[in-house]
Amino acid sequence: MPVAVAAVRDAFISLARGEFSSPLRTSFDCGRTLVMPVFHSPTGSSTTKSVILRPGQRPAIRGVVTWISEDLELVLDAHAVTTLRTGAVVGVATEMLARPDAHRLVLIGAGTLAFDQIRAVAAVRDLEHVVIVSRSLTSADALGDRVRSAFPELTVVTGLDPAPHLGSADIVCCATSSTRPVFDPADLPEVVHINAIGAYTLNMRELPSGAFAGADVVVDDLEAARSEAGDLMDAIADGVLSLGSVTELSPRLNANEKVRRGRTVFKSVGLGIQDWAICDAVASQLAASGERDFRQSEARA
């Protein structure tokens, strides 16, 4: 995960420098089928991800990511790339926005993206305590067991209700497909960092409007957020947030900006440059080993 976080961070800095051509993703079938193309001009490499989203099924994401340069071709499993790159961008945002001494994480959602959220936060902060909340206690417990196995040093708690745990949280991660807010903003502490990566259409909601009030709000891309981030646009419509106060991740990383104390929110709908970053990292490793072609059957991001 540290390699993935570094790769995605570098990609966002490259985005700020104008090195990517990356149109908004094309969606079909009410947002269940997505196509995301990206071109990186300095290397002449391109990535295209084609996926079908299958909520409630395993895997929830099915598809492929192709990466092509003059010297190498990659075909990778889209589920593996998506979970890794989504975790990695949370690591990038958390590293920039969360308190340096943050050690208590509340994760809302126990689905396909959840485990890499914890891995990413653990890569950039010295976590001690993790709470996993899900509508299904079975899912929360299963993820809890996986986290305990991977991170035996962590205290891991599972449950159905985030409310008793939010007041002591340093970091909150939301990774759900909810159409309603998943917590009450009144339960949040004054100083907390929130990552929200699950709601990616205008009819989805993870964050209540109150979570944005008075916060330093950062998005992966303003145009994408206006088109796809339902909870962010609700907050603007409700008057608790102005679009002009929302900033993008890439220029802030490029400028190495300092972050003020208080509440910080990172809202991500996912960008193709994140997929490119993971593929580029894999391609670099393969090129160093002398491989010239890497097919999906061998790919594990």
Coordinates of C-alpha atoms in Angstrom, one line a residue:
M1 CA 0.0 0.0 0.0
P2 CA 2.8 2.6 0.6
V3 CA 3.9 2.2 -3.0
A4 CA 0.3 2.7 -4.2
V5 CA -0.1 5.8 -2.0
A6 CA 3.1 7.3 -3.4
A7 CA 2.1 6.5 -7.0
V8 CA -1.3 8.1 -6.6
R9 CA 0.1 11.1 -4.9
D10 CA 2.6 11.6 -7.8
A11 CA -0.3 11.2 -10.3
F12 CA -2.3 14.0 -8.6
I13 CA 0.8 16.3 -8.7
S14 CA 1.2 15.5 -12.4
L15 CA -2.5 16.3 -12.9
A16 CA -1.9 19.8 -11.4
R17 CA 0.9 20.3 -13.9
G18 CA -1.4 19.5 -16.8
E19 CA 0.2 16.2 -17.8
F20 CA -3.0 14.2 -18.1
S21 CA -5.9 14.1 -20.6
S22 CA -8.8 12.6 -18.7
P23 CA -12.4 13.1 -19.7
L24 CA -15.2 12.4 -17.3
R25 CA -16.1 8.7 -17.2
T26 CA -18.8 7.5 -19.5
S27 CA -21.6 5.6 -17.8
F28 CA -24.4 3.3 -19.1
D29 CA -27.2 1.3 -17.5
C30 CA -28.0 3.8 -14.8
G31 CA -24.4 4.1 -13.8
R32 CA -23.7 0.3 -13.5
T33 CA -21.4 0.2 -16.5
L34 CA -18.5 2.6 -16.5
V35 CA -15.6 3.4 -18.9
M36 CA -12.7 5.6 -17.8
P37 CA -9.9 6.6 -20.3
V38 CA -6.7 8.5 -19.4
F39 CA -3.7 9.6 -21.4
H40 CA -0.4 10.7 -19.8
S41 CA 1.5 13.0 -22.2
P42 CA 5.0 12.8 -20.7
T43 CA 5.2 9.0 -21.1
G44 CA 2.8 8.6 -24.0
S45 CA 1.0 5.9 -22.0
S46 CA -2.8 5.4 -21.7
T47 CA -5.2 3.5 -19.5
T48 CA -8.7 2.5 -20.1
K49 CA -10.9 0.9 -17.4
S50 CA -14.2 -0.8 -18.3
V51 CA -16.2 -2.1 -15.4
I52 CA -19.6 -3.4 -14.5
L53 CA -20.7 -2.7 -10.9
R54 CA -22.7 -5.5 -9.2
P55 CA -23.8 -4.4 -5.7
G56 CA -24.5 -7.3 -3.4
Q57 CA -22.5 -9.7 -5.5
R58 CA -18.9 -11.0 -5.2
P59 CA -16.9 -9.5 -6.7
A60 CA -18.9 -6.3 -6.7
I61 CA -16.7 -4.9 -9.4
R62 CA -16.0 -6.9 -12.6
G63 CA -13.9 -5.7 -15.5
V64 CA -10.4 -5.0 -16.8
V65 CA -7.9 -2.2 -16.9
T66 CA -5.7 -1.9 -19.9
W67 CA -2.4 0.1 -19.9
I68 CA -0.5 0.7 -23.1
S69 CA 2.8 2.4 -23.8
E70 CA 5.3 2.1 -26.7
D71 CA 7.2 -0.6 -24.8
L72 CA 4.7 -2.5 -22.6
E73 CA 1.1 -3.7 -22.4
L74 CA -0.8 -4.5 -19.2
V75 CA -4.2 -6.1 -18.7
L76 CA -5.2 -6.0 -15.0
D77 CA -8.2 -7.1 -13.0
A78 CA -10.4 -4.0 -12.4
H79 CA -11.6 -5.1 -9.0
A80 CA -8.0 -5.3 -7.7
V81 CA -7.0 -2.0 -9.2
T82 CA -10.1 -0.2 -8.1
T83 CA -9.9 -1.3 -4.5
L84 CA -6.2 -0.5 -4.3
R85 CA -6.3 2.9 -6.0
T86 CA -9.4 4.0 -4.0
G87 CA -7.6 3.1 -0.8
A88 CA -4.5 4.8 -2.0
V89 CA -6.2 8.2 -2.7
V90 CA -7.6 8.0 0.9
G91 CA -4.1 7.5 2.1
V92 CA -3.0 10.6 0.1
A93 CA -5.8 12.7 1.5
T94 CA -5.4 11.5 5.0
E95 CA -1.7 12.2 5.0
M96 CA -2.4 15.7 3.9
L97 CA -5.5 16.5 6.0
A98 CA -5.6 14.5 9.1
R99 CA -3.8 15.4 12.4
P100 CA -0.3 14.0 12.5
D101 CA -1.2 12.2 15.8
A102 CA -4.5 10.7 14.6
H103 CA -4.8 7.1 15.8
R104 CA -8.5 6.3 16.0
L105 CA -10.4 5.4 12.9
V106 CA -14.1 4.8 12.4
L107 CA -15.0 3.0 9.1
I108 CA -18.6 3.0 8.0
G109 CA -19.1 0.3 5.4
A110 CA -17.7 -3.2 5.2
G111 CA -18.0 -3.9 1.5
T112 CA -15.5 -4.5 -1.3
L113 CA -13.6 -1.2 -0.8
A114 CA -13.4 -1.3 3.0
F115 CA -10.3 -3.3 3.8
D116 CA -8.0 -1.1 1.6
Q117 CA -9.4 2.0 3.4
I118 CA -7.9 0.7 6.6
R119 CA -4.7 -0.4 4.9
A120 CA -4.3 3.1 3.4
V121 CA -4.9 5.0 6.6
A122 CA -2.5 2.6 8.5
A123 CA 0.1 3.4 5.8
V124 CA 0.2 7.1 6.7
R125 CA -0.9 7.3 10.4
D126 CA 0.0 5.2 13.4
L127 CA -3.4 3.6 14.0
E128 CA -4.2 2.1 17.3
H129 CA -8.0 1.7 17.4
V130 CA -10.4 0.9 14.5
V131 CA -14.2 0.7 14.6
I132 CA -16.0 -1.0 11.7
V133 CA -19.7 -0.2 11.3
S134 CA -22.0 -1.9 8.9
R135 CA -25.7 -2.6 8.4
S136 CA -24.7 -6.3 8.6
L137 CA -22.9 -7.3 11.7
T138 CA -21.8 -10.5 9.9
S139 CA -20.0 -8.4 7.3
A140 CA -18.5 -6.1 10.0
D141 CA -17.3 -9.1 12.0
A142 CA -15.8 -10.8 8.9
L143 CA -13.9 -7.6 8.0
G144 CA -12.9 -7.2 11.6
D145 CA -11.3 -10.7 11.6
R146 CA -9.4 -9.9 8.4
V147 CA -8.1 -6.6 9.9
R148 CA -7.0 -8.3 13.2
S149 CA -5.1 -10.9 11.1
A150 CA -3.4 -8.3 9.0
F151 CA -2.8 -5.8 11.8
P152 CA -2.6 -7.7 15.1
E153 CA -1.4 -4.6 16.9
L154 CA -4.7 -2.8 16.4
T155 CA -7.7 -2.9 18.7
V156 CA -10.7 -3.7 16.4
V157 CA -14.3 -3.1 17.4
T158 CA -17.4 -4.0 15.2
G159 CA -20.9 -2.8 15.4
L160 CA -24.1 -1.6 13.7
D161 CA -24.2 2.1 14.9
P162 CA -21.5 4.6 14.4
A163 CA -23.0 7.1 16.9
P164 CA -21.2 5.8 20.1
H165 CA -17.8 5.9 18.4
L166 CA -17.8 9.1 16.4
G167 CA -17.1 11.4 19.3
S168 CA -13.7 9.9 19.9
A169 CA -12.7 9.5 16.2
D170 CA -9.7 11.2 14.7
I171 CA -10.5 9.9 11.2
V172 CA -13.9 8.7 9.7
C173 CA -14.0 6.8 6.4
C174 CA -17.2 6.2 4.6
A175 CA -17.3 3.5 1.9
T176 CA -20.9 2.7 1.2
S177 CA -23.4 2.9 -1.6
S178 CA -26.0 4.6 0.6
T179 CA -28.7 6.9 -0.7
R180 CA -29.1 8.5 2.8
P181 CA -26.5 10.0 5.1
V182 CA -24.8 7.3 7.2
F183 CA -24.3 9.4 10.4
D184 CA -25.5 12.4 12.4
P185 CA -23.1 15.3 12.2
A186 CA -23.9 16.2 15.8
D187 CA -22.0 13.1 16.8
L188 CA -18.7 14.3 15.3
P189 CA -15.9 15.9 17.3
E190 CA -14.7 19.4 16.6
V191 CA -11.5 18.2 15.1
V192 CA -11.8 15.2 12.7
H193 CA -10.9 14.2 9.2
I194 CA -13.5 12.6 7.0
N195 CA -13.0 10.6 3.9
A196 CA -16.0 9.8 1.7
I197 CA -15.5 7.6 -1.3
G198 CA -18.6 5.4 -1.7
A199 CA -21.3 7.7 -3.1
Y200 CA -20.4 8.4 -6.7
T201 CA -23.7 9.5 -8.3
L202 CA -26.0 12.4 -7.7
N203 CA -28.7 10.2 -6.2
M204 CA -26.3 8.7 -3.6
R205 CA -25.6 10.2 -0.1
E206 CA -23.1 9.2 2.5
L207 CA -22.4 12.5 4.2
P208 CA -25.0 14.7 5.8
S209 CA -24.9 18.3 4.8
G210 CA -23.9 19.3 8.3
A211 CA -20.6 17.4 7.9
F212 CA -19.5 20.0 5.4
A213 CA -20.4 23.0 7.6
G214 CA -17.3 25.0 8.5
A215 CA -15.0 22.3 7.1
D216 CA -12.0 22.5 4.8
V217 CA -13.5 20.5 1.9
V218 CA -11.2 18.9 -0.7
V219 CA -12.4 16.9 -3.7
D220 CA -10.5 14.8 -6.3
D221 CA -11.9 16.9 -9.2
L222 CA -14.4 19.8 -9.1
E223 CA -16.0 19.0 -12.4
A224 CA -16.4 15.3 -11.5
A225 CA -17.7 16.2 -8.1
R226 CA -20.4 18.6 -9.5
S227 CA -21.5 15.9 -11.9
E228 CA -21.4 12.9 -9.5
A229 CA -21.1 13.8 -5.8
G230 CA -24.7 13.9 -4.5
D231 CA -23.9 14.6 -0.9
L232 CA -21.6 17.5 -1.8
M233 CA -24.1 19.1 -4.1
D234 CA -26.8 18.7 -1.4
A235 CA -24.6 20.6 1.0
I236 CA -24.3 23.4 -1.5
A237 CA -28.0 23.4 -2.2
D238 CA -28.7 23.6 1.5
G239 CA -26.5 26.6 1.9
V240 CA -24.0 25.1 4.3
L241 CA -21.2 25.0 1.7
S242 CA -20.2 27.3 -1.2
L243 CA -18.7 25.8 -4.4
G244 CA -16.1 28.5 -4.3
S245 CA -14.8 27.2 -1.0
V246 CA -14.2 23.7 -2.3
T247 CA -10.7 23.0 -3.4
E248 CA -9.1 20.2 -5.5
L249 CA -6.6 17.8 -4.2
S250 CA -4.0 18.1 -7.0
P251 CA -3.1 21.8 -6.8
R252 CA -2.9 21.6 -3.0
L253 CA -0.5 18.7 -3.2
N254 CA 1.5 20.4 -5.8
A255 CA 1.8 23.6 -3.7
N256 CA 2.4 21.5 -0.5
E257 CA -0.2 23.6 1.3
K258 CA -0.5 23.6 5.1
V259 CA -3.9 22.5 6.5
R260 CA -5.7 24.4 9.1
R261 CA -6.9 22.7 12.3
G262 CA -10.6 21.7 12.6
R263 CA -12.8 19.5 10.5
T264 CA -11.5 18.4 7.1
V265 CA -13.4 16.5 4.5
F266 CA -12.1 14.7 1.4
K267 CA -14.9 13.7 -1.1
S268 CA -13.8 11.5 -3.9
V269 CA -15.8 10.1 -6.8
G270 CA -12.8 8.4 -8.4
L271 CA -10.6 9.5 -11.3
G272 CA -9.0 7.5 -14.1
I273 CA -5.6 8.9 -13.2
Q274 CA -5.7 6.8 -10.1
D275 CA -6.0 3.6 -12.2
W276 CA -3.2 4.9 -14.4
A277 CA -1.0 5.4 -11.3
I278 CA -1.4 1.8 -10.2
C279 CA -0.8 0.4 -13.7
D280 CA 2.2 2.7 -14.1
A281 CA 3.7 1.4 -10.8
V282 CA 3.2 -2.2 -12.0
A283 CA 4.6 -1.4 -15.4
S284 CA 7.7 0.1 -13.8
Q285 CA 8.3 -3.1 -11.7
L286 CA 7.8 -5.3 -14.8
A287 CA 10.1 -3.2 -17.0
A288 CA 12.8 -3.5 -14.3
S289 CA 12.4 -7.2 -14.3
G290 CA 12.6 -7.4 -18.2
E291 CA 8.9 -8.4 -18.7
R292 CA 7.3 -7.0 -21.9
D293 CA 3.7 -8.2 -21.7
F294 CA 1.5 -8.9 -18.7
R295 CA -1.9 -10.4 -19.0
Q296 CA -4.9 -10.4 -16.8
S297 CA -4.6 -14.0 -15.6
E298 CA -1.3 -13.0 -13.9
A299 CA -2.3 -9.6 -12.6
R300 CA -2.9 -9.0 -8.9
A301 CA -2.6 -5.3 -8.1

